[in-house]
Backbone as a chain_set.jsonl record, in Angstrom:
{"seq": "AACGVAQVAGRSGGAGDAVLDGRTGLVIDRPGDLVVVTEALARLLDDAELRARLGEAARERAVASFDYTELAARLGACLGVTAS", "coords": {"N": [[9.115, -3.542, 13.941], [8.19, -5.671, 12.347], [10.535, -6.668, 11.485], [11.51, -8.081, 13.551], [12.65, -6.776, 15.707], [13.048, -5.5, 18.9], [11.415, -2.662, 20.284], [11.698, 0.757, 21.393], [9.457, 3.009, 22.572], [7.826, 6.158, 22.895], [5.313, 7.259, 25.178], [3.389, 8.77, 23.657], [1.598, 10.309, 20.989], [0.955, 7.885, 18.455], [2.721, 5.835, 18.865], [2.981, 4.663, 21.391], [0.7, 3.149, 21.457], [1.106, 1.305, 19.478], [3.277, -0.205, 20.286], [3.491, -2.696, 22.656], [3.915, -2.434, 25.967], [6.501, -4.098, 27.558], [5.869, -6.404, 26.267], [6.086, -6.326, 23.417], [7.992, -4.502, 23.193], [9.475, -1.631, 24.762], [7.8, 0.878, 26.468], [8.088, 4.227, 27.142], [7.552, 6.826, 29.53], [8.476, 9.444, 29.426], [9.508, 10.522, 26.689], [11.075, 12.621, 25.817], [13.089, 12.856, 27.602], [16.366, 12.399, 27.904], [17.823, 10.745, 29.632], [15.942, 8.805, 30.44], [15.341, 7.603, 27.983], [17.875, 6.615, 27.307], [18.264, 4.791, 29.414], [16.259, 2.884, 28.837], [17.095, 1.933, 26.332], [19.604, 0.919, 27.071], [18.793, -1.114, 28.766], [17.677, -2.94, 26.943], [19.954, -3.464, 25.378], [21.645, -4.639, 27.243], [20.385, -6.978, 27.986], [20.089, -9.761, 26.45], [18.254, -11.879, 26.231], [15.776, -10.701, 26.873], [15.666, -8.791, 24.831], [15.55, -10.49, 22.562], [13.162, -11.906, 23.07], [11.191, -9.853, 23.167], [11.535, -8.833, 20.601], [10.832, -11.024, 18.941], [8.15, -11.352, 19.696], [7.179, -8.898, 18.83], [7.486, -9.151, 16.07], [5.751, -11.323, 15.551], [3.318, -10.167, 16.271], [3.155, -8.044, 14.439], [3.041, -9.417, 11.977], [0.671, -10.877, 12.312], [-1.238, -8.891, 12.797], [-0.95, -6.692, 11.098], [-0.706, -7.257, 8.375], [-1.413, -6.981, 4.814], [-3.829, -8.259, 4.068], [-5.228, -8.521, 6.49], [-5.405, -5.803, 7.243], [-6.918, -4.812, 5.094], [-9.302, -6.205, 5.511], [-10.097, -5.124, 7.96], [-10.439, -2.436, 7.242], [-12.46, -2.735, 5.367], [-14.503, -3.667, 7.044], [-14.93, -1.394, 8.604], [-15.946, 0.279, 6.675], [-18.172, -1.037, 5.942], [-18.076, -2.938, 3.968], [-17.812, -6.053, 2.312], [-15.458, -8.574, 1.436], [-15.312, -10.103, -1.758]], "CA": [[8.51, -4.709, 14.542], [8.127, -6.773, 11.395], [11.899, -7.192, 11.323], [11.863, -8.831, 14.747], [13.49, -5.943, 16.566], [12.352, -4.866, 20.024], [11.383, -1.217, 20.104], [11.478, 1.681, 22.499], [8.509, 4.015, 22.092], [7.321, 7.097, 23.879], [3.872, 7.208, 25.421], [2.796, 9.958, 23.046], [1.245, 9.982, 19.617], [0.469, 6.515, 18.291], [3.767, 4.839, 19.121], [2.669, 3.949, 22.629], [-0.371, 2.191, 21.171], [1.637, 0.277, 18.582], [4.21, -1.037, 21.047], [2.892, -3.171, 23.907], [4.971, -2.338, 26.968], [6.923, -5.344, 28.189], [5.471, -7.553, 25.442], [6.695, -6.196, 22.093], [8.999, -3.453, 23.313], [9.416, -0.859, 25.996], [7.146, 2.18, 26.315], [8.591, 5.135, 28.178], [6.632, 7.923, 29.823], [9.064, 10.749, 29.104], [10.387, 10.305, 25.54], [11.982, 13.744, 25.642], [14.102, 12.799, 28.662], [17.475, 11.612, 27.385], [18.191, 9.729, 30.619], [14.93, 7.742, 30.373], [15.552, 6.911, 26.705], [19.14, 5.887, 27.428], [18.051, 3.65, 30.311], [15.469, 1.873, 28.125], [17.973, 1.326, 25.322], [20.616, 0.141, 27.785], [18.129, -2.327, 29.257], [17.613, -3.883, 25.821], [21.311, -3.847, 24.983], [22.256, -5.454, 28.29], [19.619, -8.202, 28.238], [19.869, -10.411, 25.149], [17.026, -12.692, 26.275], [14.659, -9.758, 26.796], [15.689, -8.236, 23.481], [15.086, -11.523, 21.629], [11.755, -12.21, 23.366], [10.371, -8.733, 22.723], [11.645, -8.754, 19.145], [10.029, -12.096, 18.354], [6.743, -11.025, 19.927], [6.86, -7.763, 17.956], [7.326, -9.679, 14.706], [4.517, -12.113, 15.504], [2.173, -9.236, 16.31], [3.119, -7.314, 13.173], [2.587, -10.332, 10.928], [-0.726, -11.248, 12.56], [-2.161, -7.759, 12.902], [-0.735, -5.59, 10.173], [-0.48, -7.624, 6.979], [-2.377, -6.309, 3.945], [-5.125, -8.933, 4.112], [-5.87, -8.132, 7.746], [-5.734, -4.38, 7.191], [-8.03, -4.642, 4.147], [-10.516, -6.701, 6.17], [-10.49, -4.13, 8.967], [-10.951, -1.258, 6.542], [-13.751, -3.131, 4.82], [-15.471, -3.717, 8.147], [-15.252, -0.007, 8.964], [-16.719, 0.876, 5.586], [-19.353, -1.857, 5.703], [-17.867, -3.657, 2.711], [-17.277, -7.399, 2.482], [-14.661, -9.048, 0.3], [-15.999, -11.134, -2.543]], "C": [[8.538, -5.903, 13.605], [9.498, -7.394, 11.158], [12.359, -7.977, 12.548], [12.777, -8.086, 15.693], [12.63, -5.329, 17.662], [12.451, -3.357, 19.874], [11.25, -0.479, 21.423], [10.597, 2.787, 21.941], [8.094, 4.912, 23.233], [5.816, 6.983, 23.998], [3.25, 8.528, 24.942], [2.529, 9.629, 21.59], [0.729, 8.555, 19.545], [1.48, 5.451, 18.646], [3.48, 4.019, 20.369], [1.542, 2.946, 22.465], [0.142, 1.027, 20.326], [2.555, -0.691, 19.31], [3.551, -1.407, 22.373], [3.99, -3.281, 24.956], [5.254, -3.681, 27.634], [6.564, -6.584, 27.392], [6.095, -7.507, 24.056], [7.789, -5.132, 22.08], [8.846, -2.765, 24.65], [8.782, 0.493, 25.687], [7.592, 3.053, 27.479], [7.656, 6.332, 28.318], [7.175, 9.291, 29.417], [10.033, 10.609, 27.926], [11.34, 11.462, 25.26], [13.111, 13.777, 26.655], [15.208, 11.848, 28.234], [17.9, 10.501, 28.346], [17.231, 8.54, 30.544], [15.115, 6.926, 29.093], [16.81, 6.048, 26.777], [18.984, 4.66, 28.306], [17.273, 2.533, 29.616], [16.317, 1.17, 27.079], [19.037, 0.45, 25.972], [20.022, -1.162, 28.307], [18.046, -3.373, 28.149], [19.002, -4.367, 25.411], [21.955, -4.806, 25.976], [21.581, -6.802, 28.487], [19.235, -8.866, 26.912], [18.585, -11.225, 25.123], [15.794, -11.804, 26.156], [14.536, -9.202, 25.382], [15.131, -9.23, 22.464], [13.595, -11.814, 21.825], [10.835, -11.097, 22.866], [10.379, -8.615, 21.199], [10.799, -9.798, 18.448], [8.541, -11.815, 18.519], [6.302, -9.859, 19.041], [6.635, -8.239, 16.528], [6.028, -10.461, 14.58], [3.29, -11.208, 15.47], [2.045, -8.481, 14.995], [2.583, -8.188, 12.049], [1.104, -10.639, 11.084], [-1.692, -10.069, 12.439], [-2.063, -6.732, 11.784], [-0.405, -6.016, 8.75], [-1.608, -7.034, 6.13], [-3.756, -6.953, 3.982], [-5.905, -8.524, 5.359], [-6.289, -6.663, 7.726], [-6.899, -4.11, 6.239], [-9.341, -5.106, 4.769], [-11.009, -5.699, 7.207], [-11.077, -2.889, 8.322], [-12.326, -1.557, 5.961], [-14.833, -3.161, 5.882], [-15.884, -2.304, 8.563], [-16.151, 0.643, 7.926], [-17.992, 0.104, 5.283], [-19.288, -2.63, 4.404], [-17.333, -5.044, 3.027], [-16.517, -7.796, 1.228], [-15.435, -10.123, -0.443], [-15.011, -12.014, -3.265]], "O": [[8.869, -7.015, 14.015], [9.598, -8.525, 10.682], [13.481, -8.483, 12.574], [13.584, -8.691, 16.399], [11.603, -4.711, 17.381], [13.458, -2.839, 19.392], [10.762, -1.012, 22.419], [10.95, 3.429, 20.952], [8.02, 4.487, 24.386], [5.129, 6.649, 23.033], [2.671, 9.285, 25.721], [3.18, 8.751, 21.023], [0.12, 8.073, 20.5], [1.131, 4.273, 18.722], [3.715, 2.81, 20.39], [1.435, 1.997, 23.242], [-0.338, -0.1, 20.451], [2.598, -1.875, 18.977], [3.108, -0.534, 23.12], [4.886, -4.119, 24.847], [4.361, -4.312, 28.198], [6.909, -7.697, 27.788], [6.582, -8.524, 23.563], [8.43, -4.904, 21.054], [8.17, -3.262, 25.551], [9.19, 1.172, 24.744], [7.486, 2.668, 28.644], [7.051, 6.785, 27.346], [6.402, 10.196, 29.099], [11.246, 10.58, 28.13], [12.317, 11.29, 24.531], [13.994, 14.631, 26.576], [15.012, 10.633, 28.203], [18.298, 9.424, 27.903], [17.669, 7.39, 30.582], [15.053, 5.697, 29.123], [16.804, 4.891, 26.357], [19.514, 3.597, 27.983], [17.595, 1.358, 29.789], [16.264, -0.053, 26.953], [19.336, -0.637, 25.48], [20.685, -2.2, 28.287], [18.312, -4.552, 28.382], [19.194, -5.55, 25.131], [22.724, -5.685, 25.587], [22.167, -7.69, 29.107], [18.191, -8.567, 26.333], [17.897, -11.26, 24.104], [14.867, -12.127, 25.413], [13.446, -9.149, 24.812], [14.332, -8.858, 21.605], [12.855, -11.952, 20.852], [9.821, -11.364, 22.22], [9.35, -8.33, 20.586], [10.12, -9.494, 17.467], [7.761, -12.018, 17.589], [5.17, -9.842, 18.557], [5.709, -7.788, 15.854], [5.287, -10.286, 13.613], [2.342, -11.459, 14.727], [0.937, -8.299, 14.492], [1.756, -7.739, 11.254], [0.364, -10.659, 10.1], [-2.837, -10.243, 12.022], [-3.009, -5.979, 11.554], [0.129, -5.214, 7.984], [-2.642, -6.633, 6.664], [-4.761, -6.244, 3.931], [-7.096, -8.221, 5.285], [-7.396, -6.322, 8.141], [-7.765, -3.286, 6.53], [-10.378, -4.471, 4.577], [-12.211, -5.455, 7.314], [-12.083, -2.352, 8.787], [-13.241, -0.739, 6.049], [-15.958, -2.726, 5.639], [-17.057, -2.053, 8.84], [-17.012, 1.457, 8.257], [-18.802, 0.535, 4.462], [-20.317, -2.944, 3.805], [-16.493, -5.198, 3.914], [-16.874, -7.413, 0.114], [-16.123, -10.945, 0.162], [-15.411, -12.937, -3.975]]}, "num_chains": 1, "name": "protein.A"}
């Protein structure tokens, strides 16, 4: 995501939470189904505008939500610690 690349993620584990379907990538319901995976990848390969839009949104989200300062603030909030 941070590299500005649209992603295809399965709706299992944490990947489906990290990728926002239709906004930062494509989330598929059956990640073990080769046909479903192939169709999602083909959709990105065939649609340059979609690929660019999702990739840019993925990068923006990664930069805004997952940089070290943001992650440290979130961890601090969970632990009840404030930065000084």
